[in-house]
mmCIF file of C-alpha atoms in Angstrom:
data_model
loop_
_atom_site.group_PDB
_atom_site.id
_atom_site.type_symbol
_atom_site.label_atom_id
_atom_site.label_comp_id
_atom_site.label_asym_id
_atom_site.label_seq_id
_atom_site.Cartn_x
_atom_site.Cartn_y
_atom_site.Cartn_z
ATOM 1 C CA MET A 1 -33.149 -13.380 -91.892
ATOM 2 C CA VAL A 2 -33.945 -16.591 -93.719
ATOM 3 C CA ALA A 3 -31.126 -19.088 -93.969
ATOM 4 C CA THR A 4 -30.787 -21.160 -97.097
ATOM 5 C CA PRO A 5 -30.256 -24.919 -96.790
ATOM 6 C CA GLU A 6 -26.639 -24.415 -97.854
ATOM 7 C CA ALA A 7 -26.080 -21.837 -95.108
ATOM 8 C CA ARG A 8 -27.665 -24.103 -92.508
ATOM 9 C CA GLY A 9 -25.392 -26.913 -93.652
ATOM 10 C CA LEU A 10 -22.339 -24.675 -93.359
ATOM 11 C CA VAL A 11 -23.288 -23.683 -89.813
ATOM 12 C CA SER A 12 -23.927 -27.321 -88.924
ATOM 13 C CA ASP A 13 -20.557 -28.340 -90.364
ATOM 14 C CA ALA A 14 -18.812 -25.584 -88.401
ATOM 15 C CA GLY A 15 -20.515 -26.790 -85.234
ATOM 16 C CA ASN A 16 -19.387 -30.337 -85.929
ATOM 17 C CA LEU A 17 -15.788 -29.172 -86.401
ATOM 18 C CA LEU A 18 -15.884 -27.270 -83.103
ATOM 19 C CA LEU A 19 -17.305 -30.326 -81.363
ATOM 20 C CA TRP A 20 -14.550 -32.504 -82.855
ATOM 21 C CA LEU A 21 -11.881 -30.029 -81.682
ATOM 22 C CA THR A 22 -13.368 -30.078 -78.183
ATOM 23 C CA VAL A 23 -13.426 -33.881 -78.095
ATOM 24 C CA ILE A 24 -9.788 -34.072 -79.223
ATOM 25 C CA LEU A 25 -8.628 -31.580 -76.581
ATOM 26 C CA VAL A 26 -10.643 -33.148 -73.753
ATOM 27 C CA ARG A 27 -9.565 -36.659 -74.719
ATOM 28 C CA GLY A 28 -5.926 -35.586 -74.761
ATOM 29 C CA ALA A 29 -6.167 -33.777 -71.435
ATOM 30 C CA PHE A 30 -8.172 -36.336 -69.463
ATOM 31 C CA GLY A 31 -7.849 -39.530 -71.446
ATOM 32 C CA GLU A 32 -4.771 -41.105 -72.908
ATOM 33 C CA GLY A 33 -2.579 -38.064 -72.399
ATOM 34 C CA ARG A 34 -1.701 -37.909 -76.074
ATOM 35 C CA TYR A 35 -3.222 -35.811 -78.807
ATOM 36 C CA LEU A 36 -4.287 -37.200 -82.176
ATOM 37 C CA TYR A 37 -2.755 -34.338 -84.139
ATOM 38 C CA PRO A 38 0.688 -32.827 -83.487
ATOM 39 C CA PHE A 39 -0.582 -29.282 -84.092
ATOM 40 C CA LEU A 40 -3.021 -29.761 -81.162
ATOM 41 C CA ASP A 41 -0.454 -31.123 -78.682
ATOM 42 C CA VAL A 42 -1.099 -28.807 -75.722
ATOM 43 C CA PRO A 43 1.737 -29.957 -73.403
ATOM 44 C CA ARG A 44 4.307 -29.442 -76.146
ATOM 45 C CA LEU A 45 2.910 -26.265 -77.743
ATOM 46 C CA GLY A 46 0.797 -24.580 -75.061
ATOM 47 C CA TYR A 47 -2.795 -23.394 -75.277
ATOM 48 C CA PRO A 48 -2.111 -20.086 -77.121
ATOM 49 C CA THR A 49 -0.301 -21.874 -79.962
ATOM 50 C CA VAL A 50 -2.923 -24.628 -80.142
ATOM 51 C CA ALA A 51 -5.679 -21.990 -80.292
ATOM 52 C CA LEU A 52 -3.845 -20.205 -83.119
ATOM 53 C CA ASN A 53 -3.322 -23.505 -84.957
ATOM 54 C CA ALA A 54 -7.021 -24.368 -84.624
ATOM 55 C CA LEU A 55 -8.009 -20.910 -85.869
ATOM 56 C CA LEU A 56 -5.687 -21.112 -88.875
ATOM 57 C CA PHE A 57 -6.914 -24.611 -89.679
ATOM 58 C CA GLY A 58 -10.536 -23.459 -89.458
ATOM 59 C CA VAL A 59 -9.922 -20.459 -91.705
ATOM 60 C CA THR A 60 -8.123 -22.671 -94.226
ATOM 61 C CA VAL A 61 -10.999 -25.160 -94.308
ATOM 62 C CA LEU A 62 -13.485 -22.297 -94.689
ATOM 63 C CA LEU A 63 -11.550 -20.794 -97.613
ATOM 64 C CA ILE A 64 -11.330 -24.170 -99.338
ATOM 65 C CA ALA A 65 -15.077 -24.709 -98.859
ATOM 66 C CA LEU A 66 -15.929 -21.247 -100.204
ATOM 67 C CA THR A 67 -13.668 -21.809 -103.209
ATOM 68 C CA ALA A 68 -15.355 -25.145 -103.909
ATOM 69 C CA VAL A 69 -18.796 -23.507 -103.717
ATOM 70 C CA ARG A 70 -17.764 -20.746 -106.122
ATOM 71 C CA LEU A 71 -16.267 -23.197 -108.601
ATOM 72 C CA THR A 72 -19.353 -25.402 -108.430
ATOM 73 C CA ARG A 73 -21.679 -22.463 -109.032
ATOM 74 C CA ARG A 74 -19.639 -21.357 -112.052
ATOM 75 C CA ARG A 75 -19.840 -24.819 -113.596
ATOM 76 C CA ILE A 76 -23.590 -25.076 -112.994
ATOM 77 C CA GLY A 77 -24.489 -21.505 -113.939
#
């Protein structure tokens, strides 16, 4: 399977988002003890809720990105 540059960029962006999520959670757990985003506050919400919040946020970002790609392709093509 040959990946297009756009697909490689999407995978790279997804990896960057996962890395950012990991940094936020590790920093909150071992660093200052506070989380940058209230929907990722593990002591208050618990890990299952934070995982669900992260999943919903990721799906939302993905849907917005796919919508933007479709709209851009329609305008160009």
